[in-house]
Short mmCIF file of C-alpha atoms in Angstrom, two decimals:
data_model
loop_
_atom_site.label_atom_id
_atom_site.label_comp_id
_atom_site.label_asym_id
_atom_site.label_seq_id
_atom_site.Cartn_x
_atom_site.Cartn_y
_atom_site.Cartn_z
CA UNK J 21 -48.13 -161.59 -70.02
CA UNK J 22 -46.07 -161.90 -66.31
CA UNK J 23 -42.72 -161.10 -67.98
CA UNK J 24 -44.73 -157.83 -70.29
CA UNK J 25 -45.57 -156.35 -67.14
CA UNK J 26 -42.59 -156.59 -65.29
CA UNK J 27 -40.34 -155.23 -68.34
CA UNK J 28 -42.69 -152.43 -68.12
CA UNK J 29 -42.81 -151.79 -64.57
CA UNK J 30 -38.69 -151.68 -64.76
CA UNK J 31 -38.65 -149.31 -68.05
CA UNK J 32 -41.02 -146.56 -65.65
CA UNK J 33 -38.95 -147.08 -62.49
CA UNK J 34 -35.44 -146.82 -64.98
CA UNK J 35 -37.19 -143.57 -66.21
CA UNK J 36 -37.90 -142.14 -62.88
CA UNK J 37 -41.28 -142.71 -63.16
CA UNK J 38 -43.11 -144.68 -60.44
CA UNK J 39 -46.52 -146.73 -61.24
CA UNK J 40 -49.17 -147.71 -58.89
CA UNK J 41 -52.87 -148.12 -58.39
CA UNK J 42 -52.55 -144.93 -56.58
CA UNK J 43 -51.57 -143.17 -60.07
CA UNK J 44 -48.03 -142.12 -61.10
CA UNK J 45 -44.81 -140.24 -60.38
CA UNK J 46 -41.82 -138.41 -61.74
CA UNK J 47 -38.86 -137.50 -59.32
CA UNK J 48 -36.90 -134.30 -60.74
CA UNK J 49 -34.10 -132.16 -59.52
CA UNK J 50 -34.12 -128.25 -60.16
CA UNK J 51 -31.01 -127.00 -59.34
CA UNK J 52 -31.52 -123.17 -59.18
CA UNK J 53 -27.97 -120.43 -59.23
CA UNK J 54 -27.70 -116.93 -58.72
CA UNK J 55 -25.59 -115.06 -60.06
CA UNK J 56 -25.78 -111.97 -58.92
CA UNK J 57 -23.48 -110.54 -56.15
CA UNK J 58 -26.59 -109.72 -53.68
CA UNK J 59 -29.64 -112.04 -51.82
CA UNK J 60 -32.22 -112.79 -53.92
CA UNK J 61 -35.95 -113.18 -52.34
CA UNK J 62 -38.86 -114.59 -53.78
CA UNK J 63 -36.68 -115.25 -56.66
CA UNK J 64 -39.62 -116.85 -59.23
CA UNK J 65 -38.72 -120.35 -60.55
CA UNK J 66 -41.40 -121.49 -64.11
CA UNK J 67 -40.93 -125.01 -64.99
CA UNK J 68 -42.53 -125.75 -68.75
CA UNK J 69 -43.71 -129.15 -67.82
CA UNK J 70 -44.00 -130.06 -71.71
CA UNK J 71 -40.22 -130.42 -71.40
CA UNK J 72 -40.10 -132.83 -68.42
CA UNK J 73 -41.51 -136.01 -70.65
CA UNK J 74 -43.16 -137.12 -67.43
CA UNK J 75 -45.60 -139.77 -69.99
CA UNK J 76 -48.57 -138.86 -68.19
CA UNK J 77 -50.93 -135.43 -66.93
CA UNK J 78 -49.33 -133.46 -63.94
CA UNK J 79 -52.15 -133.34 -61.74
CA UNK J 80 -50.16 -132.03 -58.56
CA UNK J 81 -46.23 -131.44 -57.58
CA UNK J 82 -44.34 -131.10 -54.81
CA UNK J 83 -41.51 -129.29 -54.31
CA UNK J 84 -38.77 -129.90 -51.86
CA UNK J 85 -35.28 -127.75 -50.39
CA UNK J 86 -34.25 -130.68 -48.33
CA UNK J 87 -36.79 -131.43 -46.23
CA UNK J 88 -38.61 -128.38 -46.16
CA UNK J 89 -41.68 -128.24 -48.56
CA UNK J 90 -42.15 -124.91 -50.98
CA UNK J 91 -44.80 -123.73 -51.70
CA UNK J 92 -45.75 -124.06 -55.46
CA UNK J 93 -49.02 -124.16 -58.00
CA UNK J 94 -49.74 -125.41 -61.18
CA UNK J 95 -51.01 -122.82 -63.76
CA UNK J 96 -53.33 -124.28 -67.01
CA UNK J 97 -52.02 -120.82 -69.58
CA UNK J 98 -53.66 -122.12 -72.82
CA UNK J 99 -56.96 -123.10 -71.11
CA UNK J 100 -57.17 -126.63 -72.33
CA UNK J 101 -57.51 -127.56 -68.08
CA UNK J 102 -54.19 -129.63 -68.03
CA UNK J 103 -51.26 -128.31 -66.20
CA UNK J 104 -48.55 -126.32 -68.66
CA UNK J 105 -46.41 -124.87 -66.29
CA UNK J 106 -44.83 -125.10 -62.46
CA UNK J 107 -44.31 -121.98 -60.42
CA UNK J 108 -43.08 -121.28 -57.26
CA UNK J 109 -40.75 -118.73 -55.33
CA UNK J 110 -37.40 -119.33 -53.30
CA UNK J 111 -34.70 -117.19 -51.27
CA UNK J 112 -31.07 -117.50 -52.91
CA UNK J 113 -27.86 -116.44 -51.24
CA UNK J 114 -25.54 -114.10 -52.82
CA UNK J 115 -23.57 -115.74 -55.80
CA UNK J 116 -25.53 -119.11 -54.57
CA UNK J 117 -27.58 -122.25 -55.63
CA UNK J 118 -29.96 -124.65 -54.40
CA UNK J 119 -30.67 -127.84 -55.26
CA UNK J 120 -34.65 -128.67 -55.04
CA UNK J 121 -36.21 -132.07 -55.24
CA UNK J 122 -40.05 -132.09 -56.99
CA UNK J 123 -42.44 -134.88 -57.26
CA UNK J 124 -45.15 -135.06 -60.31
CA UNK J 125 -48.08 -136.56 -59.65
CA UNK J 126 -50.95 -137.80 -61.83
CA UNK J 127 -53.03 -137.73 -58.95
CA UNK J 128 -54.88 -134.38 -57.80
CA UNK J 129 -54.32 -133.00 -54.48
CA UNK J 130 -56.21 -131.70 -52.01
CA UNK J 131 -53.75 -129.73 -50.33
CA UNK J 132 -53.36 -126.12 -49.91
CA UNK J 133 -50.82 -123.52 -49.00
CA UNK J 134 -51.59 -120.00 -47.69
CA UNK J 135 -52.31 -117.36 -50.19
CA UNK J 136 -49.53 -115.03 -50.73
CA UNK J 137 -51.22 -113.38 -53.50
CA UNK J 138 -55.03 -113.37 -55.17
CA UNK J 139 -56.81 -112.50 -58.59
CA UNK J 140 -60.56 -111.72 -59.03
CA UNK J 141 -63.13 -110.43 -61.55
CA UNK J 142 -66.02 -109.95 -60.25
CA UNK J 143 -69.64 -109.24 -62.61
CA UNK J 144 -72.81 -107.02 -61.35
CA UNK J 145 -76.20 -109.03 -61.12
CA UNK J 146 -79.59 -107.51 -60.62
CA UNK J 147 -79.06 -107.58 -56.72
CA UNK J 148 -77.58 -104.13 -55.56
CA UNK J 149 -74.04 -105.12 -54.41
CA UNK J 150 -73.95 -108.62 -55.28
CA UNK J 151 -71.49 -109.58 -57.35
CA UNK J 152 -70.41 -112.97 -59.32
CA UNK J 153 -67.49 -114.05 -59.46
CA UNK J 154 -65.81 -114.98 -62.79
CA UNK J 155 -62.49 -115.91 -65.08
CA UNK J 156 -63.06 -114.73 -68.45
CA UNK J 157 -65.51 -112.12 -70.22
CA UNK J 158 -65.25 -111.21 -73.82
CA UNK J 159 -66.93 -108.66 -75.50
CA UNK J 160 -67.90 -106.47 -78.75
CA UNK J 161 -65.17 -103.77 -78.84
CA UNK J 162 -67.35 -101.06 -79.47
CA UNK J 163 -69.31 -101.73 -76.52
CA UNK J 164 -69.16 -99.47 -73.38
CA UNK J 165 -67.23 -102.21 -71.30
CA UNK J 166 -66.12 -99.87 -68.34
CA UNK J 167 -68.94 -100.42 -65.83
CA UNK J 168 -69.46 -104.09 -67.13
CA UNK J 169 -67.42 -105.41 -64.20
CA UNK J 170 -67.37 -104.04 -60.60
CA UNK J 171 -63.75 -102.09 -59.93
CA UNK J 172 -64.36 -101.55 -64.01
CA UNK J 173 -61.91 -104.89 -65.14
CA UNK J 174 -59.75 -107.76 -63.75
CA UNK J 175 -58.06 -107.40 -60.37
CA UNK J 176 -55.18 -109.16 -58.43
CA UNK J 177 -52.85 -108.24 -55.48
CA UNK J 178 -49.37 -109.35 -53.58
CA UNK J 179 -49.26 -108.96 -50.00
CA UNK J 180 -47.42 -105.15 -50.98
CA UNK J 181 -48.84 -103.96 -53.47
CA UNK J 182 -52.82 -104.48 -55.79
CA UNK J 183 -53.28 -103.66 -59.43
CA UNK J 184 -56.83 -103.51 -61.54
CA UNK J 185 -56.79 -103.46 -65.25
CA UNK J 186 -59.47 -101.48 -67.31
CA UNK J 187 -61.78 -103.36 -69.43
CA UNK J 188 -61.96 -100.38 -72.04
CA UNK J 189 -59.87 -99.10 -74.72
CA UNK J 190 -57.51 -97.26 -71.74
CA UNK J 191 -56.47 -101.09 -70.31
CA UNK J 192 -54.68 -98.87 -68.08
CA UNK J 193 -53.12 -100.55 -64.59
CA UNK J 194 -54.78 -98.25 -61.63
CA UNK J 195 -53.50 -99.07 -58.31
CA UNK J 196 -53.92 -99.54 -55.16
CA UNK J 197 -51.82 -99.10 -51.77
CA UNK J 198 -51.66 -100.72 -48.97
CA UNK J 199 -50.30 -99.20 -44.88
CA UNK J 200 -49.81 -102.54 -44.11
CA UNK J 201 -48.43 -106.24 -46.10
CA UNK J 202 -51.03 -108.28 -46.84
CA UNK J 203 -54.11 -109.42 -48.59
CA UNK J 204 -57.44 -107.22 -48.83
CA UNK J 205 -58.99 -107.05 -52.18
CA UNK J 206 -61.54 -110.10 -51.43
CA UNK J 207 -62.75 -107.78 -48.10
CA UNK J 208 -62.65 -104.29 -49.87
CA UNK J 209 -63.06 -105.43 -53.57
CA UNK J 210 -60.83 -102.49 -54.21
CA UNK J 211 -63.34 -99.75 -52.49
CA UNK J 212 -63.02 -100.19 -48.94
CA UNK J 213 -65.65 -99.10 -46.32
CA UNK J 214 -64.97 -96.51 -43.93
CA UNK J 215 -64.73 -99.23 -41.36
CA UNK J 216 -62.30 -101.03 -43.26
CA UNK J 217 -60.32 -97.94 -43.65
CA UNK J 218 -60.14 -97.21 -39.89
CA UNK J 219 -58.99 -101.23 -39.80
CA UNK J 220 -56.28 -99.46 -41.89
CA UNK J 221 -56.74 -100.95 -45.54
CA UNK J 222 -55.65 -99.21 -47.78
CA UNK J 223 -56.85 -97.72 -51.07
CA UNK J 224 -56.82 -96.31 -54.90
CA UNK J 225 -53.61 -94.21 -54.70
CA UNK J 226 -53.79 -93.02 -58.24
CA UNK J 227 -56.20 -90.77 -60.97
CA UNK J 228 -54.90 -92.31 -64.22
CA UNK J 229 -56.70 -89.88 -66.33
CA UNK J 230 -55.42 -91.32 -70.17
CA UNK J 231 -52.19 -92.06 -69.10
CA UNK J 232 -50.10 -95.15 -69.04
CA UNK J 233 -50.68 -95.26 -65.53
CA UNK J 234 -47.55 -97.58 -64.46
CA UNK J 235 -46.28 -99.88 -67.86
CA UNK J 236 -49.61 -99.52 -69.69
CA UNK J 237 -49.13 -100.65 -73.50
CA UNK J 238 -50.16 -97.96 -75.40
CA UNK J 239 -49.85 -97.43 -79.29
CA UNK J 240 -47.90 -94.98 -80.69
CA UNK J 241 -48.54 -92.37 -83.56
CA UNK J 242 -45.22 -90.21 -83.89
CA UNK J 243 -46.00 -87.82 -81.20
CA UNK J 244 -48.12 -89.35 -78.66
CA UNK J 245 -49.61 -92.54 -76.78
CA UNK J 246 -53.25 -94.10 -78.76
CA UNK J 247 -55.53 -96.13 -76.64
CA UNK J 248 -55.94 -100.00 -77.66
CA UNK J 249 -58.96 -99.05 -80.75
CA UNK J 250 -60.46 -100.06 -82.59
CA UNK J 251 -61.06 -103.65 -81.94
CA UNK J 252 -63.00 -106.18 -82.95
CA UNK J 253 -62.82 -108.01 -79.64
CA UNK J 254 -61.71 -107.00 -76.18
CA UNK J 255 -61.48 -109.41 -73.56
CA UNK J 256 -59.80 -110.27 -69.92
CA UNK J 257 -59.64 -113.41 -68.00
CA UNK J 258 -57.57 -114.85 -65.06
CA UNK J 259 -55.17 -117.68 -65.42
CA UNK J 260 -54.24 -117.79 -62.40
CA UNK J 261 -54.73 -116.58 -58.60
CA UNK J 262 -52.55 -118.75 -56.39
CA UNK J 263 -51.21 -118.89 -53.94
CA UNK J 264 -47.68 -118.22 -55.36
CA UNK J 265 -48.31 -115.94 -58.26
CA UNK J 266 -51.25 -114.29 -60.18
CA UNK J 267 -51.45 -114.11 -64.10
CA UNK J 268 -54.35 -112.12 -65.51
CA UNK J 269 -54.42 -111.32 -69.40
CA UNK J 270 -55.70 -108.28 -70.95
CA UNK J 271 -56.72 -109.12 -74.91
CA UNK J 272 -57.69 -107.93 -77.99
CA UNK J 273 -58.49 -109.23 -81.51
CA UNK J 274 -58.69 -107.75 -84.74
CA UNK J 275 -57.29 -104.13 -83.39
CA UNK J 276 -56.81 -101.45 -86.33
CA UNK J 277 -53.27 -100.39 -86.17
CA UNK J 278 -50.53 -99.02 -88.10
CA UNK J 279 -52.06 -100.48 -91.47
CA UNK J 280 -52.44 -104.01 -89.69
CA UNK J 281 -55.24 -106.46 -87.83
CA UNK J 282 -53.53 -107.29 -84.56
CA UNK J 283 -54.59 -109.70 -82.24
CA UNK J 284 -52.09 -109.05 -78.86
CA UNK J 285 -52.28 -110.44 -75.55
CA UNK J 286 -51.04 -108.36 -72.41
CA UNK J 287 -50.58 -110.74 -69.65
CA UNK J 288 -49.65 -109.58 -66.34
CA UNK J 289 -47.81 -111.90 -63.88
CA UNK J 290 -47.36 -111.17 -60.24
CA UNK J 291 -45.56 -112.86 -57.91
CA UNK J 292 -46.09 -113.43 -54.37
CA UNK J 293 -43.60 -111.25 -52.36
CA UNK J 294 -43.12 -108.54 -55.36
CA UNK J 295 -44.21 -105.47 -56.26
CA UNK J 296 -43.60 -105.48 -59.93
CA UNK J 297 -45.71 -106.87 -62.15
CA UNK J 298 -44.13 -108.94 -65.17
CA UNK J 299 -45.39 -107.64 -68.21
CA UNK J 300 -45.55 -109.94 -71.54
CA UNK J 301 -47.32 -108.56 -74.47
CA UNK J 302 -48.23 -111.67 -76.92
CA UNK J 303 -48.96 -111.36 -80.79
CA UNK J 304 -50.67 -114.15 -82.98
CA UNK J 305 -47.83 -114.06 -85.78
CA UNK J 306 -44.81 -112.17 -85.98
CA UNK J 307 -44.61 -108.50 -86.12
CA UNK J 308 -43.35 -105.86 -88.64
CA UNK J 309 -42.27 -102.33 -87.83
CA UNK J 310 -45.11 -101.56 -85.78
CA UNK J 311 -43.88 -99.25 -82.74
CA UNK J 312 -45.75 -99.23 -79.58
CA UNK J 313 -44.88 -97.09 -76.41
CA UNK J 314 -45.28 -97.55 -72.52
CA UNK J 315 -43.59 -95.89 -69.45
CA UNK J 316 -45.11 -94.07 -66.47
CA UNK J 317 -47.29 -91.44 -65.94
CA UNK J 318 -45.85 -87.44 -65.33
CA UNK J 319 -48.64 -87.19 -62.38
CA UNK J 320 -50.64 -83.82 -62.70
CA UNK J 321 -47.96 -82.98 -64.96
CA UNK J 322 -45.22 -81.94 -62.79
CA UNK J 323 -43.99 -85.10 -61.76
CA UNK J 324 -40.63 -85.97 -60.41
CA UNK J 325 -38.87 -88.13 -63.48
CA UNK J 326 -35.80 -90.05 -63.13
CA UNK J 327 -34.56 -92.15 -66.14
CA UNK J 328 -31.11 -93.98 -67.36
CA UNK J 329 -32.10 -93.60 -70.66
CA UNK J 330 -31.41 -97.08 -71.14
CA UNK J 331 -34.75 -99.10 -70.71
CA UNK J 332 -35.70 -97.66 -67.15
CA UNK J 333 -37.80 -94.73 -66.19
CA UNK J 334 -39.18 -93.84 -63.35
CA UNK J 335 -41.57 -90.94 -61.69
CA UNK J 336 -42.95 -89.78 -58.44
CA UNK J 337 -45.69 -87.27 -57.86
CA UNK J 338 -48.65 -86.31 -55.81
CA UNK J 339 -52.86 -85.85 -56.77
CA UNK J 340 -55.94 -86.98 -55.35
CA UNK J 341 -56.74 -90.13 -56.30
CA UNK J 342 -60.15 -89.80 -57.08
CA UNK J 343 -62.74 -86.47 -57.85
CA UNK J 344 -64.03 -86.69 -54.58
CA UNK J 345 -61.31 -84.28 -53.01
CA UNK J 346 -63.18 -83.67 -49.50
CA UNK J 347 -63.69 -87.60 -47.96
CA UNK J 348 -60.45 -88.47 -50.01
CA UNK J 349 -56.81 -86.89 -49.37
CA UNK J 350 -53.57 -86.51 -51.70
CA UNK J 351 -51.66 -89.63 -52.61
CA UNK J 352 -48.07 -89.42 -53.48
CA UNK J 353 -46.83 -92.82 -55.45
CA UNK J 354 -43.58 -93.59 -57.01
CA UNK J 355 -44.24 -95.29 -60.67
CA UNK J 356 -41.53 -97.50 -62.77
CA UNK J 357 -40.89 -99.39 -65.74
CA UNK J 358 -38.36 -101.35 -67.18
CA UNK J 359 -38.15 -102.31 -71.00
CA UNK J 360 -34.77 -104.55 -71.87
CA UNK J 361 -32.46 -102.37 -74.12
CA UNK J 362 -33.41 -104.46 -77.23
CA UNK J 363 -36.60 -103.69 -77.53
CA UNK J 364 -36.08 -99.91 -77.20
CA UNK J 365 -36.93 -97.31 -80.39
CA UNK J 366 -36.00 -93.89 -78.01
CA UNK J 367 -36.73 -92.27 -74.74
CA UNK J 368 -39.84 -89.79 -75.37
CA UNK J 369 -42.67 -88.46 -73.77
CA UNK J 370 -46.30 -86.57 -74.57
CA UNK J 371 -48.59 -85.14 -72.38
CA UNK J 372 -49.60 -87.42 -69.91
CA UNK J 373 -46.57 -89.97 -69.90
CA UNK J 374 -42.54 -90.60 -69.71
CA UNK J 375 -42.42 -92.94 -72.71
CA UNK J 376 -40.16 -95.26 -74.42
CA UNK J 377 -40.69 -96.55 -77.93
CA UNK J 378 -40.88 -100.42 -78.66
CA UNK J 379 -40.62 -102.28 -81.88
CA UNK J 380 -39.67 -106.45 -82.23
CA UNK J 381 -39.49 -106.66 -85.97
CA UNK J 382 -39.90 -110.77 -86.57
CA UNK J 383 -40.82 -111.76 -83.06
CA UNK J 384 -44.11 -112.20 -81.55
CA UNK J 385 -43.57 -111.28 -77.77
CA UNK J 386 -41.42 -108.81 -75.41
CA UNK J 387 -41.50 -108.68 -72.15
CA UNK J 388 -41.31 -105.86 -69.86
CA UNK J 389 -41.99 -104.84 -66.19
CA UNK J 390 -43.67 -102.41 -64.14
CA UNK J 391 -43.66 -101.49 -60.20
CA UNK J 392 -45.10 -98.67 -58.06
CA UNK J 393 -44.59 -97.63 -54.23
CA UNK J 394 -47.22 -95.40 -52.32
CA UNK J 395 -46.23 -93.15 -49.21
CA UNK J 396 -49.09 -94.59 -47.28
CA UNK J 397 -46.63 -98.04 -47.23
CA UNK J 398 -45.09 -98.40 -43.35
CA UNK J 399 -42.67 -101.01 -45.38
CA UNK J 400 -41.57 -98.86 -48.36
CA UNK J 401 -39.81 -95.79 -49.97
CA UNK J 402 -41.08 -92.92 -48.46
CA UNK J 403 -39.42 -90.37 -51.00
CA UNK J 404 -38.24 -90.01 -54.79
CA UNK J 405 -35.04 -90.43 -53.48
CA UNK J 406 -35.33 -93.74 -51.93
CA UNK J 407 -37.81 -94.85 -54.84
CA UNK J 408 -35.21 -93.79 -57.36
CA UNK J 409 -31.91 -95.61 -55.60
CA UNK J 410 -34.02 -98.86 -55.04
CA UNK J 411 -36.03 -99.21 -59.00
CA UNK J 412 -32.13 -98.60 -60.30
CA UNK J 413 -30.97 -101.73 -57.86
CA UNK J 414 -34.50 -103.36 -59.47
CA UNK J 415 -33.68 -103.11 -63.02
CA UNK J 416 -30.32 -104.67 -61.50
CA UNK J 417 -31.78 -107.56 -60.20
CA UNK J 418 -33.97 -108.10 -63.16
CA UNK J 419 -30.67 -108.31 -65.28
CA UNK J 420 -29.25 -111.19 -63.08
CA UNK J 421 -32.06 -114.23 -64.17
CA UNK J 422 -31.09 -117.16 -61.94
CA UNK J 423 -30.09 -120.08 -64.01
CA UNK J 424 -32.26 -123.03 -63.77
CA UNK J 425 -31.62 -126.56 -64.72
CA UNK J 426 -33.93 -129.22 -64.23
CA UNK J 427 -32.07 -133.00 -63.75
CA UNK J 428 -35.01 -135.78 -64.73
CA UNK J 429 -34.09 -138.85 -62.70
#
């Protein structure tokens, strides 16, 4: 029995796994390069821990540059409550790499790390402005969803920039601006008091009407954008709120389109440090020749447009945000989105929106991405100009991945 327990002992520790009463360990290295001939910051880094063979449940992980500790969370995506994936964000020189040293752990941790980001959904009760928090709601799709939720559907901010979905057949992105970096929807929960906006929060910096808003998926029926119905099933839940990156899905099941039953998952991931969101639109089984359509929204209609009619359009325009045009004032934003050549039909437009057309015959997923500055921002672009230089230096970066290789020890 002695020499069983020893050969086993030496097989973990060979394996670069470590086993104590205290629970078990996995030492990695991720060595991370970029590429690309400029800085990167807050460069995300996703582990897939399924690939790691670590031989037991990833309760915790730490992540190392030398001796400096990173930030990082775990993120449960298929909601089974075990770990799937490893996130976290790092600074990379020009044409540079790092080489990062990360503990597993089977052991849960109890530490934190401040919030750089944050995700809620929030339901009405029968007390007038209470609220309850939640992570998932599902409902009949030809129920009235909108006022279901308070700020009308899932919510979830960086320190630049906050987002809310729409739990209706829009699922358009509204936004939100800030004066000043940091975190505020848990104080304002997106409408924030007078005395919060003397504090100088910020606020709703957009009237989406039935537009795209900023990277909306929308259907497509030859001439214009269609709303997300009929569906059997709409839904929206949060995967994940921190404190490195937020991932909030918007889904429906069983939606009529094009002659087919789709069941599609938009999942929106932001990033602590960013202002684009990462867009990844999920499908239960391969596609066909459906075509879909998303871009920005021509604000009022006369909207500054800038496009490279490659994949990247952009616009920048000014209307109240809201009906209330006497308490509220104009907001100018600058919208963008990003679609990888591949997945691009043509460059169109309708009505409300500066389009492109999407179709992945045989594949299940694309991914996309979406960003938006306001003029209130002290720390961004204050004019199409400046918005339309930096989103073509954005689609840049985006086309420069850093390379990631993990090293299991």
């Amino acid at each position: 029995m002695m020499k069983t327990f020893s050969a086993i002992c030496l097989a973990l520790l060979a394996g670069g796994l470590s086993a104590s009463a205290q629970g078990q360990e996995k030492k990695i290295e991720v060595i991370v390069e970029n590429p690309w001939n400029a800085e990167k910051v807050d460069e995300p880094v996703v582990i897939d821990l399924s690939s790691l063979g670590a031989g037991f449940t990833v309760k915790s992980a730490t992540v190392f540059d030398g001796t400096n500790e990173i930030p990082s969370q775990l993120d449960d995506m298929n909601g089974d409550t075990r770990a799937d994936e490893l996130a976290f964000v790092i600074n990379l020189p020009a044409s540079g790499k790092k080489t990062l040293n990360v503990i597993l752990s089977s052991l849960k941790s109890d530490k934190t790390y401040p919030a750089r980001v944050y995700a809620e959904m929030l339901f009405r009760t029968s007390k007038k402005n209470k609220y309850a928090k939640g992570y998932a709601i599902y409902a009949d799709g030809a129920s009235d969803t909108y006022n279901v939720q308070h700020h009308h559907g899932a919510a979830f901010e960086s320190e630049l920039v906050a987002y809310r979905i729409y739990f209706n057949e829009k699922q358009t992105t509204d936004l939100y601006g800030k004066f000043h970096k940091g975190l505020e929807l848990e104080e304002s929960q997106f409408y924030p008091t007078d005395e919060q906006l003397k504090r100088g929060f910020g606020d709703d910096v957009i009237k989406v009407n039935s537009s795209c808003g900023a990277g909306t998926l929308r259907g497509w029926d030859g001439t214009q954008s269609t709303l997300i119905k009929p569906v059997a099933v709409r839904g929206q839940r949060i995967l994940a709120s921190g404190p490195v990156r937020t991932i909030v899905d918007a889904e429906v099941k069983g939606w009529q389109y094009q002659n087919k039953e789709l069941n599609m998952i938009n999942r929106y991931t932001l990033y602590a440090g960013h202002r684009d969101a990462q867009v990844d639109v999920l499908f239960d089984a391969p596609l066909d020749k459906e075509v879909f359509c998303t871009g920005v929204q021509n604000i009022t209609g006369h909207a500054d447009m800038f496009s490279d009619h490659n994949g990247l359009v952009a616009s920048w325009g000014t209307d109240w945000p809201v009906n209330d045009t006497v308490k509220y004032k104009k907001e100018t934003v600058g919208l963008a989105t990003y679609i990888p050549k591949k997945y691009v039909v043509k460059e169109t437009s309708d009505k409300e929106n500066f389009l492109y057309t999407i179709s992945v015959p045989g594949k299940s997923s694309f991914r996309y991405y979406t960003s938006f500055t306001s003029c209130k921002e002290t720390f961004g672009y204050p004019d199409k100009e400046k918005w339309f230089a930096y989103v073509q230096e954005w689609k840049k970066a985006l086309e420069q991945p850093v390379k990631i290789t993990v090293v299991k020890k």
